[in-house]
Coordinates of C-alpha atoms in Angstrom, one line a residue:
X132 CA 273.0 -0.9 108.9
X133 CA 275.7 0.6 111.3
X134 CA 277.9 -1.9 113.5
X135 CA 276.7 0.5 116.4
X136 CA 272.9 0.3 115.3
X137 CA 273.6 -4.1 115.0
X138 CA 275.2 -3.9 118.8
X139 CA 272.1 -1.9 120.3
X140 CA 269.6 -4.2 118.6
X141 CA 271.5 -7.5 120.0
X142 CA 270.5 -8.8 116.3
X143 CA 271.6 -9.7 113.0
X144 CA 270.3 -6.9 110.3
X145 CA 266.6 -7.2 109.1
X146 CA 265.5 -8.9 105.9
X147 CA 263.2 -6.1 104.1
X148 CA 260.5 -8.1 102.9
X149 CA 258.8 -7.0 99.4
X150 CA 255.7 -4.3 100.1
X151 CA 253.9 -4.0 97.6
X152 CA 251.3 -6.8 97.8
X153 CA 250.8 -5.7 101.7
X154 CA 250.3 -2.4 100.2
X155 CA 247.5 -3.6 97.9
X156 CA 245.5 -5.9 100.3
X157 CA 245.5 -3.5 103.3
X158 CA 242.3 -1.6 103.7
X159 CA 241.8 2.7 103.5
X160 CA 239.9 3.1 106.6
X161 CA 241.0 5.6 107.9
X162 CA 240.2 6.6 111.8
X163 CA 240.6 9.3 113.8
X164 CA 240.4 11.4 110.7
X165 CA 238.5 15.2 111.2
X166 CA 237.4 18.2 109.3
X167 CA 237.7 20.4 112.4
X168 CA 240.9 20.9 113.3
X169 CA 242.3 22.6 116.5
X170 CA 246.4 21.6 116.3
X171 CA 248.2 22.1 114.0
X172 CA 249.0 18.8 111.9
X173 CA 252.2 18.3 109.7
X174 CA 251.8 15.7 106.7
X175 CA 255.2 14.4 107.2
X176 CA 258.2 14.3 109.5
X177 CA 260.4 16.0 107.5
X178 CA 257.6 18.9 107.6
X179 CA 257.9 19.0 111.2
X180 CA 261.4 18.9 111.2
X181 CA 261.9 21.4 109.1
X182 CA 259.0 23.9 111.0
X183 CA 261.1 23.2 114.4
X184 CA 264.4 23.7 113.0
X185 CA 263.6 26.9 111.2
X186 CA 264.9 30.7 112.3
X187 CA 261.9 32.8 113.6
X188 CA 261.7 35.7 111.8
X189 CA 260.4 39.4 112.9
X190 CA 260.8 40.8 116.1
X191 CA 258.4 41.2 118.9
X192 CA 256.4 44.3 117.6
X193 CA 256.6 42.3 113.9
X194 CA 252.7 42.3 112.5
X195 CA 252.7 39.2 112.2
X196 CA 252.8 38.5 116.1
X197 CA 249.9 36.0 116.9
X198 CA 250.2 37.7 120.2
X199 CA 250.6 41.5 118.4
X200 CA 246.3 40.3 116.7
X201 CA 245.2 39.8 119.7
X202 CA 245.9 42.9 121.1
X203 CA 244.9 45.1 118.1
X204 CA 242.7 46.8 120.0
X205 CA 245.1 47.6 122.9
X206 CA 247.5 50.5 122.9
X207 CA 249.7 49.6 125.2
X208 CA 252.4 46.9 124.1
X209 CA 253.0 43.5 125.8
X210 CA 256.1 43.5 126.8
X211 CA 257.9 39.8 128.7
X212 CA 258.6 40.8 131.9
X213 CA 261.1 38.3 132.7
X214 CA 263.7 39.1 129.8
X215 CA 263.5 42.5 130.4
X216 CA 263.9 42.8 134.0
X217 CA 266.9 40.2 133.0
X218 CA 268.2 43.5 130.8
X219 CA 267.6 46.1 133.0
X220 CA 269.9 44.3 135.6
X221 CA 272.0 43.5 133.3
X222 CA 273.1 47.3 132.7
X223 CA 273.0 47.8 136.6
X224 CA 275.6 45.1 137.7
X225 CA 277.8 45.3 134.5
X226 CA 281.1 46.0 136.3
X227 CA 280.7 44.1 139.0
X228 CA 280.3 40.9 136.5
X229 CA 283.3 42.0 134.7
X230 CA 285.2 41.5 137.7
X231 CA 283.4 38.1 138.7
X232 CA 284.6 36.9 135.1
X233 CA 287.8 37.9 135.8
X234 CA 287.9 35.9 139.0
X235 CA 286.2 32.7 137.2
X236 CA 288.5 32.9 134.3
X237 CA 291.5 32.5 136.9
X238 CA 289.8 29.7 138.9
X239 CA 289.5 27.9 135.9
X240 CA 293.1 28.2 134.9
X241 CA 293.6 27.0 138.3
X242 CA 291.5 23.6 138.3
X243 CA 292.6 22.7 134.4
X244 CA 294.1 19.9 135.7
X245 CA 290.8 18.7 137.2
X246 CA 288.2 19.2 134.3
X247 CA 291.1 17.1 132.5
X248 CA 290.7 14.6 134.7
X249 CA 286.7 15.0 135.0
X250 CA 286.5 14.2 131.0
X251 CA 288.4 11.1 131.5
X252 CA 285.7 9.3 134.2
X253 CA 284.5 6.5 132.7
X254 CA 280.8 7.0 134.2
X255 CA 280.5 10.4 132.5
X256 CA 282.0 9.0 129.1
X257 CA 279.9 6.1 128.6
X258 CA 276.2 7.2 128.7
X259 CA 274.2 7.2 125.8
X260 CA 274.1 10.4 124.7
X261 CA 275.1 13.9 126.1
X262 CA 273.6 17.5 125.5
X263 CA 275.5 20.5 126.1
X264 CA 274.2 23.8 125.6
X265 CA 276.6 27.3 125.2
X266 CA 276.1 30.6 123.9
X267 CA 278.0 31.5 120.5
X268 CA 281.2 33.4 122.3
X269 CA 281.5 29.8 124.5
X270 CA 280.5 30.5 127.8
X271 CA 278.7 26.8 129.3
X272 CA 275.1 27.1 129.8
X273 CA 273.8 23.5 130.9
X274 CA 274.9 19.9 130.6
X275 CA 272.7 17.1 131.0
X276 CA 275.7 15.1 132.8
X277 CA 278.5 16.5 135.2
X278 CA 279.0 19.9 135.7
X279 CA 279.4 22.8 133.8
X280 CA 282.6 24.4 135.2
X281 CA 284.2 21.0 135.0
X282 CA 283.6 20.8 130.9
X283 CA 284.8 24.3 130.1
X284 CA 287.3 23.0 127.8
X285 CA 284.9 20.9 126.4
X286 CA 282.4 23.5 125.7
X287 CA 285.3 25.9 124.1
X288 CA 286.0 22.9 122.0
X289 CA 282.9 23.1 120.2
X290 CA 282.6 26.6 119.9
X291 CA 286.0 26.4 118.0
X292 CA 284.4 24.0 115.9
X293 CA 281.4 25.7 115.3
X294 CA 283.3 28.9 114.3
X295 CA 286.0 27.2 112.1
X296 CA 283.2 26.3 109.9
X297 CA 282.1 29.4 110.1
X298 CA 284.9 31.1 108.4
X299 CA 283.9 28.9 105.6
X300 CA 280.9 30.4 104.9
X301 CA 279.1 26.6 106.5
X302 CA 277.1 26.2 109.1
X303 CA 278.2 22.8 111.0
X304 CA 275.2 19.8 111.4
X305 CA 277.0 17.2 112.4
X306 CA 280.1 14.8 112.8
X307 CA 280.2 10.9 112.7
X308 CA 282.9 9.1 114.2
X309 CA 282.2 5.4 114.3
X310 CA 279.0 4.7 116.6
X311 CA 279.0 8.3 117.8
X312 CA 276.9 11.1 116.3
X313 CA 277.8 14.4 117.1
X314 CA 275.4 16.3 115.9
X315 CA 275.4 20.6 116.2
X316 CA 272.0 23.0 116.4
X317 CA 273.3 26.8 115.8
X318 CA 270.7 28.9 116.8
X319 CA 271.9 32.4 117.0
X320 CA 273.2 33.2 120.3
X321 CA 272.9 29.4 121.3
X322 CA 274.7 26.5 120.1
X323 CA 273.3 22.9 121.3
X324 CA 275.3 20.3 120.7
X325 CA 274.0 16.1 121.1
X326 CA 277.2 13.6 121.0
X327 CA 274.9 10.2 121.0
X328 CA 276.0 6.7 120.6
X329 CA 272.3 5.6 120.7
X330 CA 269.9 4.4 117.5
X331 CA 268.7 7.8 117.4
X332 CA 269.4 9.6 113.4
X333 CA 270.9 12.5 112.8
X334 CA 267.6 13.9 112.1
X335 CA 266.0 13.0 115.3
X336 CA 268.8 14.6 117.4
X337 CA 267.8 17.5 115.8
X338 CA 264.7 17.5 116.1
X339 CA 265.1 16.7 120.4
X340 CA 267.8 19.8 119.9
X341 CA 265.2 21.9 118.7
X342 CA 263.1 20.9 121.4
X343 CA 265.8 22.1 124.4
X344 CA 266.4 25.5 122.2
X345 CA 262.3 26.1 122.2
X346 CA 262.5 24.9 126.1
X347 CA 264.9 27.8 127.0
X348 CA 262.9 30.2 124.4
X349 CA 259.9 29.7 126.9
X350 CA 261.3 30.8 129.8
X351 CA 263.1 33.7 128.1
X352 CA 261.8 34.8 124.3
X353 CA 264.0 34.5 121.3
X354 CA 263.8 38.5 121.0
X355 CA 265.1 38.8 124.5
X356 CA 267.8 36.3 124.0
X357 CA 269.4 38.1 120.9
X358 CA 268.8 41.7 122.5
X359 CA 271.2 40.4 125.3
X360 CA 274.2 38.8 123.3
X361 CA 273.9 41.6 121.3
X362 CA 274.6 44.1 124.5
X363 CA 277.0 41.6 126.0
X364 CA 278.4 38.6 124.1
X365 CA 280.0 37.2 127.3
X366 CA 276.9 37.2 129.7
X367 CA 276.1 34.1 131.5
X368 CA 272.9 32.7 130.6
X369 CA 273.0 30.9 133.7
X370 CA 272.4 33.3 136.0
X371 CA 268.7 33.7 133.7
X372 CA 268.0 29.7 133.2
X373 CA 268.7 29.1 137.1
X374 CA 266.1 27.0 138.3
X375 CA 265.0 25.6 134.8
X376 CA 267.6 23.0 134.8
X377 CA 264.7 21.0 136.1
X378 CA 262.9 21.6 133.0
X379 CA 265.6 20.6 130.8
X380 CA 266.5 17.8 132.4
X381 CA 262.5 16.6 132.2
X382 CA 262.5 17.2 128.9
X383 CA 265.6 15.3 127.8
X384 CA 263.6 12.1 129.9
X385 CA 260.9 12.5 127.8
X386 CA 263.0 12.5 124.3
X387 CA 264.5 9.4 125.0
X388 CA 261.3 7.6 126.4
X389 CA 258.0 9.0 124.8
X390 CA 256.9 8.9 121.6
X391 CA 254.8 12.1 121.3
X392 CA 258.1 13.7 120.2
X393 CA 258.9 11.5 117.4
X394 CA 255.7 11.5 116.0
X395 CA 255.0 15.2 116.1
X396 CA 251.5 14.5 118.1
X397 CA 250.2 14.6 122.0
X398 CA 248.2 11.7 123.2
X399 CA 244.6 12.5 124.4
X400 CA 242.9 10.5 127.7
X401 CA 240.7 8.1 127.1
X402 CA 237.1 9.7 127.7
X403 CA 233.5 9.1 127.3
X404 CA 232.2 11.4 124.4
X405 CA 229.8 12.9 127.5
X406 CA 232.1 13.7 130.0
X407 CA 234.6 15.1 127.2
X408 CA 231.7 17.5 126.2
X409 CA 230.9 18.1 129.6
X410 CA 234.2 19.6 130.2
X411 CA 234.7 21.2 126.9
X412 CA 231.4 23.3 127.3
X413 CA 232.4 24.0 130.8
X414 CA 235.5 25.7 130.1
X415 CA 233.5 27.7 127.1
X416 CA 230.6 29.2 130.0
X417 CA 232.8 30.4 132.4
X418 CA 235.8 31.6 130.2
X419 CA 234.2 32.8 126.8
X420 CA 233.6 36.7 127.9
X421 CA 237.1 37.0 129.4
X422 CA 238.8 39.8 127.1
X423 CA 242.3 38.0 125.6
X424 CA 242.1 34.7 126.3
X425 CA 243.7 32.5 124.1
X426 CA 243.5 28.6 125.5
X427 CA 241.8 27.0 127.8
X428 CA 242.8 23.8 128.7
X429 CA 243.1 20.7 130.9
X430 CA 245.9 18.4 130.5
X431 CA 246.7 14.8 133.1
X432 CA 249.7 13.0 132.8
X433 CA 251.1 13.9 129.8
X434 CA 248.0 13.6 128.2
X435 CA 244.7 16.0 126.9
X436 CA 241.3 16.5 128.3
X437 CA 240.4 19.2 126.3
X438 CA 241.4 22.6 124.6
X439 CA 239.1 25.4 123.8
X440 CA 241.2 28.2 121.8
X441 CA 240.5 31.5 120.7
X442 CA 239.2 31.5 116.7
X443 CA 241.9 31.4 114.0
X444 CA 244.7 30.3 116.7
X445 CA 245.5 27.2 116.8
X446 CA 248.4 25.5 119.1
X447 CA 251.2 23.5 117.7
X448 CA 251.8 20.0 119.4
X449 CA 255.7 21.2 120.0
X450 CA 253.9 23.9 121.9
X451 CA 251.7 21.6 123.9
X452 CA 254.7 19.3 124.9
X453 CA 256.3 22.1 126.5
X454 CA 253.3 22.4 128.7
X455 CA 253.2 18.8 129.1
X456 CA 256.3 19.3 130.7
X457 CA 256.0 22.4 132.3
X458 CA 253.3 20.5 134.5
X459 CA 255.0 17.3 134.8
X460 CA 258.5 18.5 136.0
X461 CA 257.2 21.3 138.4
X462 CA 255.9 19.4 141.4
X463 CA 254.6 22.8 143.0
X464 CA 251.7 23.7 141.0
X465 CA 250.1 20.8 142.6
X466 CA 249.9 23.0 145.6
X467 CA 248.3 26.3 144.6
X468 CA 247.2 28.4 142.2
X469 CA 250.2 30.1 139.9
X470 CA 250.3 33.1 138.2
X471 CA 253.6 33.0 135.1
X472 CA 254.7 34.0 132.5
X473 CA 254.8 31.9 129.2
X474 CA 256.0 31.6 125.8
X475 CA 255.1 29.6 123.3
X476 CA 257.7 29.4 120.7
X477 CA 255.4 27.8 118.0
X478 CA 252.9 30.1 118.6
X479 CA 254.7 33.4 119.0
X480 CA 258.5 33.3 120.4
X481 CA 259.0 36.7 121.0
X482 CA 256.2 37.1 123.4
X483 CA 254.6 36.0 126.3
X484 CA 251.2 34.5 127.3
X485 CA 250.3 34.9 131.1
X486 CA 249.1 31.8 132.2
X487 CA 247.0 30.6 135.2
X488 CA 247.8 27.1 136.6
X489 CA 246.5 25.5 138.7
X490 CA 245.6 21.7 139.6
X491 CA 241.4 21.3 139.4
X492 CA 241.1 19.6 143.1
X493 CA 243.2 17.9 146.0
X494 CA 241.4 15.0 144.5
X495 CA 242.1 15.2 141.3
X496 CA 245.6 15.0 139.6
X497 CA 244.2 17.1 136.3
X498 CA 245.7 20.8 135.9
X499 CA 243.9 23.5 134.2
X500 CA 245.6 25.6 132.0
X501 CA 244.1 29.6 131.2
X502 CA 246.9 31.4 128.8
X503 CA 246.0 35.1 128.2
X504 CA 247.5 38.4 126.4
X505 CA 246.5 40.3 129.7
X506 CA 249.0 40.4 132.8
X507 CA 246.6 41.9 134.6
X508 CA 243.4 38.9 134.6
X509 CA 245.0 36.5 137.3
X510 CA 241.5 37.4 139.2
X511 CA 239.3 37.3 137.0
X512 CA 241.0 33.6 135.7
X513 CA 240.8 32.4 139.3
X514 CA 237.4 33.4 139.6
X515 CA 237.0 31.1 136.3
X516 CA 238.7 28.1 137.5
X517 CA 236.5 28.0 140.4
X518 CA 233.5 28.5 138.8
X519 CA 234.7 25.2 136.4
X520 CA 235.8 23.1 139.2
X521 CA 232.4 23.7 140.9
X522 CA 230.2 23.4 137.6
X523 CA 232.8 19.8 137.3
X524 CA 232.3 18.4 140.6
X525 CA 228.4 18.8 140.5
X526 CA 228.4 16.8 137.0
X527 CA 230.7 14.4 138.1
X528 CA 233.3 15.5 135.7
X529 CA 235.9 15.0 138.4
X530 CA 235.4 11.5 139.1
X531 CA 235.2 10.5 135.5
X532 CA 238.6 12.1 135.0
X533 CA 239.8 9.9 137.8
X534 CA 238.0 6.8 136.6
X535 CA 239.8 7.3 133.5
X536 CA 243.4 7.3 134.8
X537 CA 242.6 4.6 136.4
X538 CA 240.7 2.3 133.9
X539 CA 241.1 3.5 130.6
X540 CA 244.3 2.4 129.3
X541 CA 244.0 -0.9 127.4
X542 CA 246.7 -3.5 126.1
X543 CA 247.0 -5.5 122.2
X544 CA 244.8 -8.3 124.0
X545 CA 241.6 -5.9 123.4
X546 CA 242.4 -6.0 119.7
X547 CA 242.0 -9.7 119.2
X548 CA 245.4 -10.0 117.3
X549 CA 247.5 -12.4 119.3
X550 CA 250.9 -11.8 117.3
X551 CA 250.3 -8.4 118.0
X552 CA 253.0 -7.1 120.5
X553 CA 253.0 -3.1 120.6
X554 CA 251.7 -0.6 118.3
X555 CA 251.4 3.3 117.4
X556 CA 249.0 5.0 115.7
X557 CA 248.9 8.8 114.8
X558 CA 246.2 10.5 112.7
X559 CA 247.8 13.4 111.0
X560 CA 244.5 15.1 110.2
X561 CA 244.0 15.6 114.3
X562 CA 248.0 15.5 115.2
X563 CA 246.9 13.1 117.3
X564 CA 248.4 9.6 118.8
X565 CA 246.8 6.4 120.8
X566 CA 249.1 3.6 121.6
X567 CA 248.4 0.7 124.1
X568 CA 250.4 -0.1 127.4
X569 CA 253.4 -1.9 127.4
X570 CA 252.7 -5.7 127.9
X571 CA 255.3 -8.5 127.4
X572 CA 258.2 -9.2 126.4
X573 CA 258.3 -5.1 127.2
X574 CA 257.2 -4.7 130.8
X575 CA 261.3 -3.9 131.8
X576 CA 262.4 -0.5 131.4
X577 CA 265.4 -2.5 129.2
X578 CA 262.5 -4.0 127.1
X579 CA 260.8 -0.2 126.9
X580 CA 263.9 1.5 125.5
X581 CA 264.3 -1.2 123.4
X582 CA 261.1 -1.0 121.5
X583 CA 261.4 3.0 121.3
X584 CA 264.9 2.5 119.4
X585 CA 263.2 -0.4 117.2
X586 CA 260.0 2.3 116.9
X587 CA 263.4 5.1 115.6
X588 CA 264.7 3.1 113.5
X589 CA 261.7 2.4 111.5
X590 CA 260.6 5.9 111.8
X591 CA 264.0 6.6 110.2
X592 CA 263.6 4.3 106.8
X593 CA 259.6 5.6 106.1
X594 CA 260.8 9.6 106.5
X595 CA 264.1 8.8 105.1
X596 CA 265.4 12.5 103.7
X597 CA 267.1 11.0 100.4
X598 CA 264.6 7.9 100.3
X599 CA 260.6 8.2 101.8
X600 CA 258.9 5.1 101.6
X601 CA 255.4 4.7 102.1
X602 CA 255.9 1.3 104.1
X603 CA 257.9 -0.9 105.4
X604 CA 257.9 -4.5 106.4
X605 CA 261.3 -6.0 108.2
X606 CA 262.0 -9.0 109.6
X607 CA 264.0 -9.7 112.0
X608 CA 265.0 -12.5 114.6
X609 CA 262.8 -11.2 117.5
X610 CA 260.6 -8.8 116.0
X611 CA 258.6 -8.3 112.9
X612 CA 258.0 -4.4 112.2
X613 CA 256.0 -2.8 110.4
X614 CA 255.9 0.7 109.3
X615 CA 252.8 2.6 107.1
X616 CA 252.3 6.0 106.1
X617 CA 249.5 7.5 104.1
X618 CA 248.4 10.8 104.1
X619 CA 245.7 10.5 106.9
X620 CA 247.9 8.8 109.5
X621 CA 250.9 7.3 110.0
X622 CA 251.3 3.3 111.7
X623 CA 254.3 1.6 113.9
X624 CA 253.6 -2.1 115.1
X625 CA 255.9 -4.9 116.2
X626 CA 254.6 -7.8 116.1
X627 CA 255.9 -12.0 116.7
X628 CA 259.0 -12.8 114.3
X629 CA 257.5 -15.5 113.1
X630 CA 254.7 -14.0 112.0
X631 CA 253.2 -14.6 108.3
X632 CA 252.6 -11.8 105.8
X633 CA 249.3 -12.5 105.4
X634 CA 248.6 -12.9 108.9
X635 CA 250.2 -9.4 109.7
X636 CA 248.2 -8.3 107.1
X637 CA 245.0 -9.2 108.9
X638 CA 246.1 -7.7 111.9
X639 CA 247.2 -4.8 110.6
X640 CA 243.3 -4.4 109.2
X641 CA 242.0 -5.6 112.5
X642 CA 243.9 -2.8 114.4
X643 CA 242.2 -0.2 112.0
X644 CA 238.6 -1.6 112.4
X645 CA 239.1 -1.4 116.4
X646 CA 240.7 2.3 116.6
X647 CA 237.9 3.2 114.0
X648 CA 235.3 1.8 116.8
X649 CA 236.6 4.0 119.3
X650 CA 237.9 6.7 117.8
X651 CA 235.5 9.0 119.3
X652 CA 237.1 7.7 123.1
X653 CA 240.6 8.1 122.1
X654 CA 240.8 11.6 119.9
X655 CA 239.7 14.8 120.2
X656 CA 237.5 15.2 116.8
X657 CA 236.1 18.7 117.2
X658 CA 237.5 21.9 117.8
X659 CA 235.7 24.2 120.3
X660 CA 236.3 27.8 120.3
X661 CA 235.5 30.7 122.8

């Protein structure tokens, strides 16, 4: 193990502990598994990996386009309003941008001094990991620490970089340099770059890369990103992304902190099978004759109520996280009903879906989501949302939802396994995750990020590129961790060092028999359609 990886652990390196009799004596019963499925699931990490770090293909009349089927029996094409009002400006105020560059390009000879001096405070150098984002000719587009104009060396640095091996014929992924990672995501007419001194791999920083590049896809499309470098290969993407920084910055949060990322899944709320149904079949009578809708869905703290989607589409959990944090970072759509444009890079990046967003009630802190093909049904979605929050409120749907975010969260002491510290569990049939709150020794925030980097590491050594393994047991001085993969789900615990084999073994089983008695409470297991 790394010297940095021993430092961030405060530990000696684990003992790996022989597997295979724990693989013979644990049990195959599997829960949370389902025929019906309504996201799509990846059987490994290196699968999802791979689907998020690949080059989308076809452009936005392609027949391919999810959004393109939909619309077969439309004439007129969908076209992303926000890109190309971006493009059509962009040929009106050409010259006077020129000039603007020109004056920029002198201030920063001016202040070179000053960055120099900027990339030399100590506060800035030492956090944990940095992510810079730049178009392919160099111009800054965001930082996640300091200010852009301040790193423009920096940023032309790694452009340099990126283009030297270039020349080659190479595309560069990453550098090591003692505990730093610096680790490059060259998406054509981006370049992302993470520079990390945290537990996280290599192949984790690209997959939270991937994750910022889909981030700025929404707001923008991938087609209408390319058709602008391609016009002008010096624009400033800034003057597009202003105002998402938010969103960015959210998101980057949520990498470092929540594992629905690393595990490829979303976390559903806790919910009587009744109420679930209630709302499911809600969402079907009111929006099932609306022409082009794709997904209906309600979604509370990072978490799923339900989906109803359109038949043969499904939606990709990288998808749903960006609506995760669409809702979670933009404290405005708690106060009215919002009418934007939205693409889901999973489900078709070089178009928009038009989605209605609103919260369900003043009393209630769930958001209902309506995505469509049609610009033109804001109206007719409103009219829909109202007619679910009334049908909601008379079945009590409301206060069950509130109930639940109140009440339904539950700790390893429900389990009956005292050694038991912290645990997560993902069905990869449903793309689905349920994991218990954080109880001691990891109520700190220090504690928290602690247990995420043990939770990376041992994610690291089961979907090891060069080596899978199907489990893993380590020991270490504070922690025992366990790690299980199989082709239904996929298991993280961390358990008492002192632990036995045997006794983790019994846990492990006991874990499986209790998520297998609620299953129904914490996944989704069906897959409603309009």
């Amino acid at each position: 193990m790394a010297d940095g990886v021993r430092e961030y652990l405060e530990e000696p390196p684990p003992k790996l502990v022989p597997i295979e009799a724990v693989a013979v004596e644990l049990k195959d019963d599997t829960p949370g598994v389902s025929g019906e499925v309504m996201l799509v699931n990846t059987d490994s990490f290196e699968e999802c990996n791979h689907e998020l770090d690949t080059q989308f293909s076809g452009g936005e009349d392609g027949p391919d386009s999810p959004i393109r089927k939909v619309q077969q029996e439309q004439e007129k094409e969908l076209v992303g309003g926000m890109g190309n009002v971006a493009v059509a400006d962009d040929d009106e105020k050409a010259e006077s941008e020129d000039a603007l560059q020109i004056l920029d390009q002198k201030e920063e000879t001016e202040e070179e001094n000053l960055d120099e001096e900027y990339l030399q405070n100590p506060e800035w150098i030492q956090k944990e990991k940095h992510v810079f984002i730049l178009s392919e000719s160099g111009k800054p587009i965001y930082t996640r620490y300091g200010k852009e104009d301040r790193l423009v060396t920096l940023f032309g640095l790694m452009q340099a970089l990126v283009s030297c091996v270039a020349d080659s014929d190479d595309v560069i992924r990453c550098v090591v340099a003692g505990d730093h990672k610096f680790v490059f995501l060259v998406r054509s007419p981006l370049i992302l770059v993470a520079v990390s001194h945290s537990i996280a791999s290599i192949a984790q920083l690209l997959m939270q890369l991937t994750y910022v590049q889909n981030q700025i896809v929404s707001v923008l499309t991938s087609s209408a990103l390319t058709r602008m470098f391609e016009k002008r290969r010096n624009y400033d993407f800034r003057h597009l992304l202003g105002g998402t920084e938010r969103l960015l910055d959210n998101l980057l949060n949520m990498l470092d902190s929540h594992p629905s990322f690393l595990l490829g899944a979303i976390q559903c709320l806790p919910l009587a099978t009744s109420v679930r149904d209630t709302i499911t079949q809600t969402i079907i009578q009111y929006c099932s004759k609306i022409k082009n809708l794709v997904f209906g869905l309600i979604i509370c703290h990072n978490q799923l109520i339900s989906l109803v989607r359109m038949k043969k589409f499904l939606l990709h959990p990288a998808d749903l996280h960006l609506l995760f944090n669409l809702v979670n970072a933009t404290e405005s759509l708690k106060t009215s009903e919002n009418w934007m444009p939205i693409c889901l890079p999973k489900f078709d990046p070089n178009g928009y879906l038009y989605g209605h967003v609103s919260y369900l009630a003043d009393d209630c802190e769930a958001c209902l989501l309506l995505l469509s093909v049609d610009r033109e049904q804001f109206f007719t979605l409103s009219e829909a949302k109202q007619k679910i929050v009334d049908r909601l409120r008379r079945h009590h749907c409301l206060e069950g939802i509130n109930t639940a975010i109140r009440t339904s969260s539950y700790t390893v002491k429900a389990i009956g396994a005292p050694e038991l510290r912290h645990f997560l569990y993902k069905s990869k049939t449903t793309a689905q995750f349920t994991c218990p709150e954080y109880t001691a020794p990891y109520q700190t925030e220090k504690g928290q990020r602690r247990l995420f980097g043990l939770y990376q590491l041992l994610h690291h050594r089961v979907h090891s590129v060069s080596r899978p393994l199907k489990m893993v047991y380590m020991v270490m001085d504070t922690h025992t961790l366990l790690g299980w993969v199989t082709r239904e789900f996929e298991l993280y615990a961390a358990l008492e060092p002192l632990v036995t084999k045997h006794n983790a073994i019994i846990y492990v089983n006991k874990l499986l028999r209790w998520i297998k008695s609620d299953e129904n409470k914490l996944f989704i297991l069906s897959s409603p359609t309009f």
